Coordinates of C-alpha atoms in Angstrom, one line a residue:
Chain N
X1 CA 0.0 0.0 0.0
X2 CA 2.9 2.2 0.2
X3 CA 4.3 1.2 -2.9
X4 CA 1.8 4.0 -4.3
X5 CA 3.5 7.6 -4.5
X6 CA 0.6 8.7 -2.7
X7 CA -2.7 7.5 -1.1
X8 CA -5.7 8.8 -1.1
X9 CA -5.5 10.4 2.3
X10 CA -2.3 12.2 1.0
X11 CA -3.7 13.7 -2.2
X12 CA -6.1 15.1 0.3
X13 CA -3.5 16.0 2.8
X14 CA -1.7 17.9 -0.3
X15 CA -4.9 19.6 -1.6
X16 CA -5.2 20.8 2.4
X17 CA -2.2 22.3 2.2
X18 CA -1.8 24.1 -1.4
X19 CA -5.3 25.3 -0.7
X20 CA -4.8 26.8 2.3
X21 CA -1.8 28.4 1.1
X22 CA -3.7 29.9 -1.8
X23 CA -6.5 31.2 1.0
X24 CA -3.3 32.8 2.8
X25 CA -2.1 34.2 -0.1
X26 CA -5.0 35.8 -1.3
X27 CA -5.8 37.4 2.3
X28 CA -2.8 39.0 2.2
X29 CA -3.1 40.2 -1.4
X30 CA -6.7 41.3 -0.4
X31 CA -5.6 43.1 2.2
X32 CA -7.4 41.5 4.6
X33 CA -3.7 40.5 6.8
X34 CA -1.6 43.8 6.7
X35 CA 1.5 44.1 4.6
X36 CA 3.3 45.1 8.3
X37 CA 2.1 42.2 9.9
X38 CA 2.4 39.2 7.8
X39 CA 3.9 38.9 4.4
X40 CA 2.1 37.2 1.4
X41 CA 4.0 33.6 1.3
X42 CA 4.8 33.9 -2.3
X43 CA 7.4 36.8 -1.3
X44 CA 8.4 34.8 1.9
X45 CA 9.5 32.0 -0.9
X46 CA 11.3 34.8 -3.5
X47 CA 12.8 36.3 -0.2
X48 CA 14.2 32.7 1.2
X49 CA 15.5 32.2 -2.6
X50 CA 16.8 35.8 -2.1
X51 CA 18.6 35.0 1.0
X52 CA 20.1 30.9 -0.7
X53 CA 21.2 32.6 -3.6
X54 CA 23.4 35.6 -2.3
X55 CA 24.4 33.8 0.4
X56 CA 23.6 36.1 2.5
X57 CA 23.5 34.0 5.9
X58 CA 25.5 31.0 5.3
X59 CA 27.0 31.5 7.9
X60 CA 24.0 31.9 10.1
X61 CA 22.6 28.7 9.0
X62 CA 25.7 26.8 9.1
X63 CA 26.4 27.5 12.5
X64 CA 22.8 26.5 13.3
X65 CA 22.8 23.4 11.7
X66 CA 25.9 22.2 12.9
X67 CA 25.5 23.2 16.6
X68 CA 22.3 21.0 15.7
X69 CA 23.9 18.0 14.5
X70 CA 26.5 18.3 17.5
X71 CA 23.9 18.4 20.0
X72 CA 21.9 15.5 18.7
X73 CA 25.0 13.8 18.2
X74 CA 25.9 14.0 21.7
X75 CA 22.5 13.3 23.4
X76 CA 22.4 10.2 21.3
X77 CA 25.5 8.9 22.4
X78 CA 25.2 9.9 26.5
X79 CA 21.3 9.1 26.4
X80 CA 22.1 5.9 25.5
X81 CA 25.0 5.2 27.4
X82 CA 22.8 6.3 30.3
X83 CA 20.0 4.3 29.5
X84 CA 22.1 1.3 29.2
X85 CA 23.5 1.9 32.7
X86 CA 20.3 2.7 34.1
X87 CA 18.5 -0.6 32.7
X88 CA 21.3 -2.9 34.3
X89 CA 20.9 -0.9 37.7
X90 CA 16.9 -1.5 38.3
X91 CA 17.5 0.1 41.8
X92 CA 19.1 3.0 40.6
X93 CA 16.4 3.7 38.0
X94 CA 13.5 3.1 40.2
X95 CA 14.9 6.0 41.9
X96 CA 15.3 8.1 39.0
X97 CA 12.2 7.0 37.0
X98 CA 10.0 10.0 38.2
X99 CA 12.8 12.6 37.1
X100 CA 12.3 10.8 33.6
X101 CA 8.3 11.0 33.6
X102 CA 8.5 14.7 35.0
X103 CA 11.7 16.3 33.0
X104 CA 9.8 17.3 30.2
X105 CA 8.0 19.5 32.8
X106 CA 10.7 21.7 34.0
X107 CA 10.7 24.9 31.7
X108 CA 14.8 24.5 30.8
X109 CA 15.3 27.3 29.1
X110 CA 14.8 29.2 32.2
X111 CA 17.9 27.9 33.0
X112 CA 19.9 29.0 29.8
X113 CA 20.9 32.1 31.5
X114 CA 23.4 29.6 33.8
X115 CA 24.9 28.7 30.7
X116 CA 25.9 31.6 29.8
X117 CA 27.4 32.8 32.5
X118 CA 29.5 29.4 32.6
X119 CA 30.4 29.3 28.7
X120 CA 29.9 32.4 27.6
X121 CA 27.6 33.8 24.7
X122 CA 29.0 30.7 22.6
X123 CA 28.5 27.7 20.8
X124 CA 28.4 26.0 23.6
X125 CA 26.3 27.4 26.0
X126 CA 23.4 26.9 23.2
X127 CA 24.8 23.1 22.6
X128 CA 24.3 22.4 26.2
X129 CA 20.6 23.6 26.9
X130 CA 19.9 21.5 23.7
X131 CA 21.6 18.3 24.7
X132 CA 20.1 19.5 28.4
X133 CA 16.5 19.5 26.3
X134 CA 17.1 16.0 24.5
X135 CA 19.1 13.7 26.2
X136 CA 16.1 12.6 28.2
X137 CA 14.0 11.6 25.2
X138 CA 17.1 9.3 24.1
X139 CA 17.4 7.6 28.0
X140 CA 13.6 7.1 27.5
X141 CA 13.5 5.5 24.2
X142 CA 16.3 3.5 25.1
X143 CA 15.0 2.1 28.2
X144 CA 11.5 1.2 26.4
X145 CA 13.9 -0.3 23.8
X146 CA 15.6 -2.4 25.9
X147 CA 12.5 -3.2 28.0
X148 CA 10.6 -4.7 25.0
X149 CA 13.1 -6.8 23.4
X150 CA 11.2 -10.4 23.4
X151 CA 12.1 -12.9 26.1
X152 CA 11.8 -15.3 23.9
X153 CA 15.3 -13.9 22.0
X154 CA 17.1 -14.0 25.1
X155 CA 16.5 -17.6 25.8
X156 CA 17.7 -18.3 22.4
X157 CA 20.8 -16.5 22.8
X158 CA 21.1 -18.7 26.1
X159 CA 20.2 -22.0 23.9
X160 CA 23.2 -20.3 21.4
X161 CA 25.6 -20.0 24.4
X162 CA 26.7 -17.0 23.3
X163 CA 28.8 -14.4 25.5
X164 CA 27.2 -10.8 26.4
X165 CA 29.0 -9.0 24.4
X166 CA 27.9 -11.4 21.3
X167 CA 24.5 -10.9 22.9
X168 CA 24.5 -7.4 23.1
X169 CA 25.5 -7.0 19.5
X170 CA 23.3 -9.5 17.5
X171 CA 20.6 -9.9 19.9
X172 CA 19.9 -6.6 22.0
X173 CA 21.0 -4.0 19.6
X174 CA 18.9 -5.2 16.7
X175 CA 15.8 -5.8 18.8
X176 CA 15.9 -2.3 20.5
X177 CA 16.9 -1.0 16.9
X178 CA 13.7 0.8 16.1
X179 CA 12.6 2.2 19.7
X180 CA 16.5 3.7 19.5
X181 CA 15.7 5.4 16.4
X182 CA 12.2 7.3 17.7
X183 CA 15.2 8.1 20.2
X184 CA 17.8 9.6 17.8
X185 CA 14.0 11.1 15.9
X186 CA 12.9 13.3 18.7
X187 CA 16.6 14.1 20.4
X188 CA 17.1 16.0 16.6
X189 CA 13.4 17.5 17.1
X190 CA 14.4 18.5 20.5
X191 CA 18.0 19.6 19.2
X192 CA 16.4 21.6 16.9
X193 CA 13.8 23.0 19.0
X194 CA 16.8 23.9 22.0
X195 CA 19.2 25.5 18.9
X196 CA 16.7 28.0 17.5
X197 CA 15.4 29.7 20.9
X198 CA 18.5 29.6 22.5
X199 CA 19.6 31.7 19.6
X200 CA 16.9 33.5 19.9
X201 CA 17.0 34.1 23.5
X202 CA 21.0 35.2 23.4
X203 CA 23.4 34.9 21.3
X204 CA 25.5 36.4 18.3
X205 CA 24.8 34.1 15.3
X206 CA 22.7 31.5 14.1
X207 CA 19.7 31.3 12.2
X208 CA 17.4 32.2 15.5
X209 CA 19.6 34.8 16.5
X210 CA 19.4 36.1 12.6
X211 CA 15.7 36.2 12.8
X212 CA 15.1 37.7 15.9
X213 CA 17.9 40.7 14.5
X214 CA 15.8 41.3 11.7
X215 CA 12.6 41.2 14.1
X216 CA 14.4 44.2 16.0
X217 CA 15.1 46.5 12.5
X218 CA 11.9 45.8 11.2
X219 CA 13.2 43.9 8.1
X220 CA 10.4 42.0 7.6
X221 CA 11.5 40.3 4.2
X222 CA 14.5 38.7 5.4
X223 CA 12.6 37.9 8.6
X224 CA 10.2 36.2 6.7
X225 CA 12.2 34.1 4.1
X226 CA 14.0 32.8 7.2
X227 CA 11.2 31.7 9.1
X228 CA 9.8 30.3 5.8
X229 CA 13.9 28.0 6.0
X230 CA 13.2 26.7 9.3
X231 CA 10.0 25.7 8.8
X232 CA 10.7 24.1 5.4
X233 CA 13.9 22.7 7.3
X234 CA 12.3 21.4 10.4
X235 CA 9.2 19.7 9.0
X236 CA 11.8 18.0 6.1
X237 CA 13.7 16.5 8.8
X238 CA 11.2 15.8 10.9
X239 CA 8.9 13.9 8.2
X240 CA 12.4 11.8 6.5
X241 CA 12.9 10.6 9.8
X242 CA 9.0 9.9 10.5
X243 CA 9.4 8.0 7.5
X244 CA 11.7 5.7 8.5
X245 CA 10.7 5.5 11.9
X246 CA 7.5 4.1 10.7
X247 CA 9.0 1.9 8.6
X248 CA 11.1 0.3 11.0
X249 CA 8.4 0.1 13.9
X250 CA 5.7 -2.1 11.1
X251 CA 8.6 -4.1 10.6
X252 CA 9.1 -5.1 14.5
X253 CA 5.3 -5.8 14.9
X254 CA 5.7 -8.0 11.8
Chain O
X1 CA 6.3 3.7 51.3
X2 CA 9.3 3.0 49.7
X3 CA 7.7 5.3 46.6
X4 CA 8.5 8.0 49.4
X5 CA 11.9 6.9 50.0
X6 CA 13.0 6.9 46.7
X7 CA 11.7 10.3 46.0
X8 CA 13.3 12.1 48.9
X9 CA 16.4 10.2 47.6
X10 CA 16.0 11.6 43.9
X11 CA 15.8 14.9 45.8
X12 CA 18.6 14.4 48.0
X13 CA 20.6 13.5 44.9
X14 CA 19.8 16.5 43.2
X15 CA 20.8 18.5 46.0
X16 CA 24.0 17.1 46.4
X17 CA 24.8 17.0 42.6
X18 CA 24.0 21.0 42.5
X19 CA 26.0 21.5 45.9
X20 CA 29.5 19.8 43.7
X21 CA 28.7 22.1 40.6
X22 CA 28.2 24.9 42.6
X23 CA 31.8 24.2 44.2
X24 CA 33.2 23.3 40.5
X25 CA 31.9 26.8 39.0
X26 CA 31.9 29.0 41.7
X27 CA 30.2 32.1 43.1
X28 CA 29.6 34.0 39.1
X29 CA 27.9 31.2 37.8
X30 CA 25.4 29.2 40.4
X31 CA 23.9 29.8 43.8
X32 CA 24.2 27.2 46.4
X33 CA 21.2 25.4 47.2
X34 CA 21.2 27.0 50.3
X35 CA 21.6 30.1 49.1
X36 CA 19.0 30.1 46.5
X37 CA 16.5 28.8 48.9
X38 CA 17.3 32.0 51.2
X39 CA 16.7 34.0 48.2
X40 CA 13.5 32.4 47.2
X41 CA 12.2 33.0 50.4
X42 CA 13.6 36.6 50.5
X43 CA 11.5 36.9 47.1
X44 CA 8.2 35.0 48.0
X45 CA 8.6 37.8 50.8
X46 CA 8.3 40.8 48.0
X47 CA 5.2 42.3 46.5
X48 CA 7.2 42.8 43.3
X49 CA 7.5 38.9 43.0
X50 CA 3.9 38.2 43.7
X51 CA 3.0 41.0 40.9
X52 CA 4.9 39.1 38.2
X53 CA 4.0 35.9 39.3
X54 CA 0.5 36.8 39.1
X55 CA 0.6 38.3 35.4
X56 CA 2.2 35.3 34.2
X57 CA -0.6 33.0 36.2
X58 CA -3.1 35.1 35.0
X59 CA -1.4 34.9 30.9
X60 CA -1.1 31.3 31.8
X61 CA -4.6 30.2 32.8
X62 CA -6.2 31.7 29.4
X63 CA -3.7 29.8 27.6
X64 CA -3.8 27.0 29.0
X65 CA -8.2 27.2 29.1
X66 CA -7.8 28.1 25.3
X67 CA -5.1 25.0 24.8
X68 CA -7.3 22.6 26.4
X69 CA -10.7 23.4 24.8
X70 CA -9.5 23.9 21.8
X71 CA -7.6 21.0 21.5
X72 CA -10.2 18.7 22.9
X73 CA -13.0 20.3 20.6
X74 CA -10.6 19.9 17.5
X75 CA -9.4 16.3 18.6
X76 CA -12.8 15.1 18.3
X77 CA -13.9 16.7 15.2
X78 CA -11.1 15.8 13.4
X79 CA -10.8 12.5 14.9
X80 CA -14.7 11.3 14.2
X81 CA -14.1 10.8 11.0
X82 CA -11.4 8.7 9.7
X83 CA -10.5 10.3 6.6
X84 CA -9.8 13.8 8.1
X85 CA -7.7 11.9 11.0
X86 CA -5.5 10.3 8.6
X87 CA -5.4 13.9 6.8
X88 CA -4.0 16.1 9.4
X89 CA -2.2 13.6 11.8
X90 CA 1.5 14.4 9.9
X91 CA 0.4 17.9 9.8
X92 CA -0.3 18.1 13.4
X93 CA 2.9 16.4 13.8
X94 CA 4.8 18.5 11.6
X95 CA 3.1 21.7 13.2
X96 CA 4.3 20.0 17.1
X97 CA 7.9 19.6 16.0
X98 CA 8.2 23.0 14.6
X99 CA 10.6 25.3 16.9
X100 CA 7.6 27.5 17.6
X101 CA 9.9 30.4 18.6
X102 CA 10.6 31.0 15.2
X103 CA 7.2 32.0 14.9
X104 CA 7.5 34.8 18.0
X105 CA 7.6 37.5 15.5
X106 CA 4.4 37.0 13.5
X107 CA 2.8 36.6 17.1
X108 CA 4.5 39.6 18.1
X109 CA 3.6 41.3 14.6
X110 CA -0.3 40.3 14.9
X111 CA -1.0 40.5 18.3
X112 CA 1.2 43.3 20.0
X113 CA 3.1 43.8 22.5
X114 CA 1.3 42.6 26.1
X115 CA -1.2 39.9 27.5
X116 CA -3.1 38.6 24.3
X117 CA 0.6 37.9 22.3
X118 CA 1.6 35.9 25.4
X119 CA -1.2 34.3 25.9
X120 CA -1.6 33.4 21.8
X121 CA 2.5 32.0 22.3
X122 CA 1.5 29.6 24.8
X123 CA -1.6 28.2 23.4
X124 CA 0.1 27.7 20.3
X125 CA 2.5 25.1 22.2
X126 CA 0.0 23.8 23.9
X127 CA -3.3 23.3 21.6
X128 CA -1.3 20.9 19.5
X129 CA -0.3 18.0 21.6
X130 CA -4.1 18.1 23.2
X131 CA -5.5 17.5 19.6
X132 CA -3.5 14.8 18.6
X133 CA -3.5 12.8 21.6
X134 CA -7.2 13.4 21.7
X135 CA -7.9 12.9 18.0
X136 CA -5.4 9.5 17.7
X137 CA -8.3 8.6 21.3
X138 CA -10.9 9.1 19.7
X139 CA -9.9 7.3 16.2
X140 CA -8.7 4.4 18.7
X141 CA -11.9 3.3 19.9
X142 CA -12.9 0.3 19.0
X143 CA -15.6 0.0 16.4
X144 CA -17.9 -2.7 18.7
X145 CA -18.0 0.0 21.3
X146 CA -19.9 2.2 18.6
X147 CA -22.2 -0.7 17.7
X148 CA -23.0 -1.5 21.1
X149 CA -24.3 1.6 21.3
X150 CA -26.3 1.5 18.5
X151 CA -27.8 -2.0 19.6
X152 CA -28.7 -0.4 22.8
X153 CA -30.4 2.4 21.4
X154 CA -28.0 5.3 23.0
X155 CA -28.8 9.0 22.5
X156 CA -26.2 10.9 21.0
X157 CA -25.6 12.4 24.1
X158 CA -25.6 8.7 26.1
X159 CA -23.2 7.8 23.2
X160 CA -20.8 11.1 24.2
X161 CA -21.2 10.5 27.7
X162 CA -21.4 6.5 28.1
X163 CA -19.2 5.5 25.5
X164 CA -16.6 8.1 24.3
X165 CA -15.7 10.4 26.8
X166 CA -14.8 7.0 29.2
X167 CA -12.8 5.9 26.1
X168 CA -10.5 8.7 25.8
X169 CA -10.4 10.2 29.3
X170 CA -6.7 8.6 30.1
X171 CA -5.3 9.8 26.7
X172 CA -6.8 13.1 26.9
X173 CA -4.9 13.4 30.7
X174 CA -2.1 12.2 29.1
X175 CA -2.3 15.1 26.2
X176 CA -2.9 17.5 28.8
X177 CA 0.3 16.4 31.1
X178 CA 2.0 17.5 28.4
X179 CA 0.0 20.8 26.9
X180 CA 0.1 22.1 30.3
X181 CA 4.1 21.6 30.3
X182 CA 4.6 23.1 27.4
X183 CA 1.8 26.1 27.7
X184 CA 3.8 27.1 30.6
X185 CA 6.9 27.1 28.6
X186 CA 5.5 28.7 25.7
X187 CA 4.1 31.6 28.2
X188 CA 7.4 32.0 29.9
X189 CA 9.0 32.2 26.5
X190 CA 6.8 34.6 25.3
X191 CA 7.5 37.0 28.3
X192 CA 11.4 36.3 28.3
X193 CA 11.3 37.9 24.7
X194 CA 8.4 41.1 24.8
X195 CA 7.3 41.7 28.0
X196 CA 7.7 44.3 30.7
X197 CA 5.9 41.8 33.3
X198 CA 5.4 38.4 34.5
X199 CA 8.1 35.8 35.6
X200 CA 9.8 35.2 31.7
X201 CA 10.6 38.9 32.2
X202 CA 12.4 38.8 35.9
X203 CA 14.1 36.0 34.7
X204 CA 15.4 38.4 31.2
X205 CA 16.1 41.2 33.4
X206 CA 18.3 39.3 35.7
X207 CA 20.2 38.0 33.4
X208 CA 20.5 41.3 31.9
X209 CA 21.9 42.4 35.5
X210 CA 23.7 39.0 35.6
X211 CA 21.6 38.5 39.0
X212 CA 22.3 34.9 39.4
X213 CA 20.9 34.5 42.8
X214 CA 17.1 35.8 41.2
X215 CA 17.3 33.6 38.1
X216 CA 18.2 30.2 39.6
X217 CA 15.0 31.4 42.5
X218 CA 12.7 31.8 39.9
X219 CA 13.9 29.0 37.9
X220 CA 13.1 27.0 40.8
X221 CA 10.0 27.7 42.0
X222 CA 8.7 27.5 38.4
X223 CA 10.6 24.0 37.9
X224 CA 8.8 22.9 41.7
X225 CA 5.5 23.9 40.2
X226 CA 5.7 22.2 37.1
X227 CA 6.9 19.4 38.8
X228 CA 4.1 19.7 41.3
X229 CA 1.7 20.0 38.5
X230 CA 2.7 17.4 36.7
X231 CA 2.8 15.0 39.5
X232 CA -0.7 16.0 40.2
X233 CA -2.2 15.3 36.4
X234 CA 0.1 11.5 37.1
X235 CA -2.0 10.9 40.7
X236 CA -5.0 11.9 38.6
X237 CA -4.6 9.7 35.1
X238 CA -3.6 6.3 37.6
X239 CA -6.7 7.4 39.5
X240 CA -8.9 6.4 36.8
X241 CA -11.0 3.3 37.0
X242 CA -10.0 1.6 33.8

């Protein structure tokens, strides 16, 4: 049923969309939404080809992209070594298991301000309220992971003799395969999410930081072609990796 | 009992792990846990404090009224009909994962500076989550429920009462756990950024003083409630009868 480009519900999801972009479009052309408020999105789109074309930001987006892939990149790798650690230490994570349900809770950018005493208006204070915003998602997804990995598999791998570590590798890893990668999934949404409003918040580049600059001088075109990039950015990730994290969990209920 | 026990120990552990940063980074950077609690108390001692904290309670309660009545109302509407579930559950989810603070502007732009721009920012974080978890509820159901009901002869209104508002009570806790978490943040945001009131706003203007002592206070109390909150709408979703 996927083998069609699209189903039925997606033609319909499509038609959604380009219609209600039109509707937009013609509001603001109407002159129903004010020029100083919102801008019609077909100049958003010229403006964001504007802004790709000369260049303009590169460096902006660079920077934002690859504090991005840095964060996620570290939350995978310690929310996963954490959730391995917690999993084999069932006392340990008892006790922690309420911080886990109730992190998401805690409004952490209220602590970014700590950051930036400690780091600086840097890289790195914005890297560390992101990985401090999606390292728990990854502990989660890895615990659930290794929770629902069939008994069944362990007792063959005890029938198979084989050690932990060849345990680990052909049995655990591949059964806990697809809740790791809703992990890696929303620690990049979360990544994301931490990068831009940090940036936003404080700093002195980045794609957030860019916006909010142009928010301040009024320039609404470039304001709006960038907002237009991280939407188009965010909801391209987002959906690839939806994809495939579909994909992968139908194939474990198989 | 031993619930209790491990709680206090979480706490305890948290305490101690701050006390050891707060020796690594020194004086600029953190308060002590002691300190910060003085402070805190100095604060919750201060009309000023109560004045902010009541703007962004007050910015916070419409949102989070608007969040959950809107998303419950559009969860169910969308989600009674299949087609129009499958149709807008990847454009919810899209919409969710978007970094929403890129959006501050046209908030800012369409709604001015002041209450009704703060209170727009936070529903917009929170309506989301409520609709989907509500909607995905709702689609969830399952169909010999429905045809129960129409063997028995239900009312529309038996039907809403009966049969779906049972069904989807725990997701739709669930949905609000999380818009409630996230209408807060999306409030506090909003105040952080274009606001001359409300907690957001002491926080900003510490930072701009490089106040420490007041931003890790308010952090915390906010963090406590949250927490407290949260733990509340847990009590409340295992109180259920399933």
């Amino acid at each position: 049923m996927n083998r069609r480009i699209l189903s039925r519900e997606g033609w319909i999801r499509l038609a959604v969309i380009v219609a209600s972009t039109a509707a937009f479009e013609a509001l603001c052309r109407a002159g129903f939404i004010p020029r100083t408020a919102v801008l019609p999105p077909s100049e958003m789109a010229t403006s964001l080809w504007h802004i790709l074309r000369t260049g303009e930001y590169n460096k902006d987006i660079l920077s934002t992209l690859q504090n991005v892939v840095a964060s996620a990149a570290l939350s995978v790798t310690f929310g996963f070594a954490f959730g391995v650690v917690l999993h084999a230490l069932p006392r340990l994570r008892a006790t922690v298991e309420p911080l886990l349900a109730s992190y998401y809770a805690i409004p952490t950018f209220m602590f970014y301000p700590v950051f930036i005493v400690v780091f600086g208006v840097s890289s790195r204070a914005i890297i560390a309220i992101a990985v401090l915003l999606s390292i728990v998602a990854m502990i989660a997804s890895t615990l659930t992971g290794l929770d629902r990995i069939p008994r069944v598999l362990r007792k063959t791998a005890l029938i198979y003799r084989m050690s932990t570590p060849k345990r680990a590798v052909l049995i655990d890893f591949p059964a806990a395969a697809p809740h790791l990668f809703t992990g890696i999934k929303l620690a990049f949404a979360y990544a994301f999410i931490g990068v831009i409003a940090s940036e936003f918040i404080l700093s002195g580049q980045g794609i957030g930081y860019a916006i909010a600059y142009a928010y301040n001088n009024f320039d609404n075109r470039n304001m709006y072609g960038l907002m237009l990039l991280v939407i188009l950015l965010a909801t391209a990730a987002n959906t690839a990796l939806d994809t495939i994290d579909r994909r992968l969990q139908n194939r474990s209920r198989r | 009992m031993k619930r209790t026990g491990d709680s206090l120990l979480l706490i305890l552990g948290i305490l101690v792990l701050w006390q050891v940063l707060y020796w690594l980074a020194g004086d600029i950077a953190l308060t002590s846990p002691t300190g910060t609690a003085e402070h805190l108390w100095k604060l919750l001692g201060t009309a000023r404090f109560w004045g902010h904290a009541a703007e962004t309670a007050r910015a916070f309660a419409f949102a989070v009224a608007i969040s959950l009545v809107g998303g419950v109302a559009l969860g169910v509407l969308l989600g009674l009909n299949r087609t129009s579930g499958v149709v807008s559950e990847p454009i919810l989810i899209a919409l969710y994962s978007l970094p929403k603070v890129t959006l501050y502007p046209l908030v800012l732009l369409c709604f001015g500076l002041g209450m009704s721009a703060k209170v727009a920012f936070g529903a917009m974080h929170g309506l989301i989550p409520v609709t989907i978890f509500t909607m995905k509820a709702i689609m969830q159901i399952k169909p010999v429920f429905w045809r129960t009901a129409h063997v028995m002869r239900l009312t529309p209104r038996q039907m809403a009462f009966t049969i779906a508002l049972p069904a989807v009570l725990p997701e739709v806790i669930v949905g609000a756990r999380l818009g409630f978490s996230l209408t807060l943040l999306g409030v506090l945001i909003g105040e952080m950024f274009a606001s001359q009131r409300g907690l957001g706003f002491m926080i900003m203007s510490a930072m701009g003083l490089g106040d420490m002592a007041t931003i890790m206070a308010v952090a915390v109390f906010l963090s406590v409630f949250a927490i407290a909150a949260n733990a509340l709408l847990m009590w409340l979703d295992r109180a259920i009868p399933r």
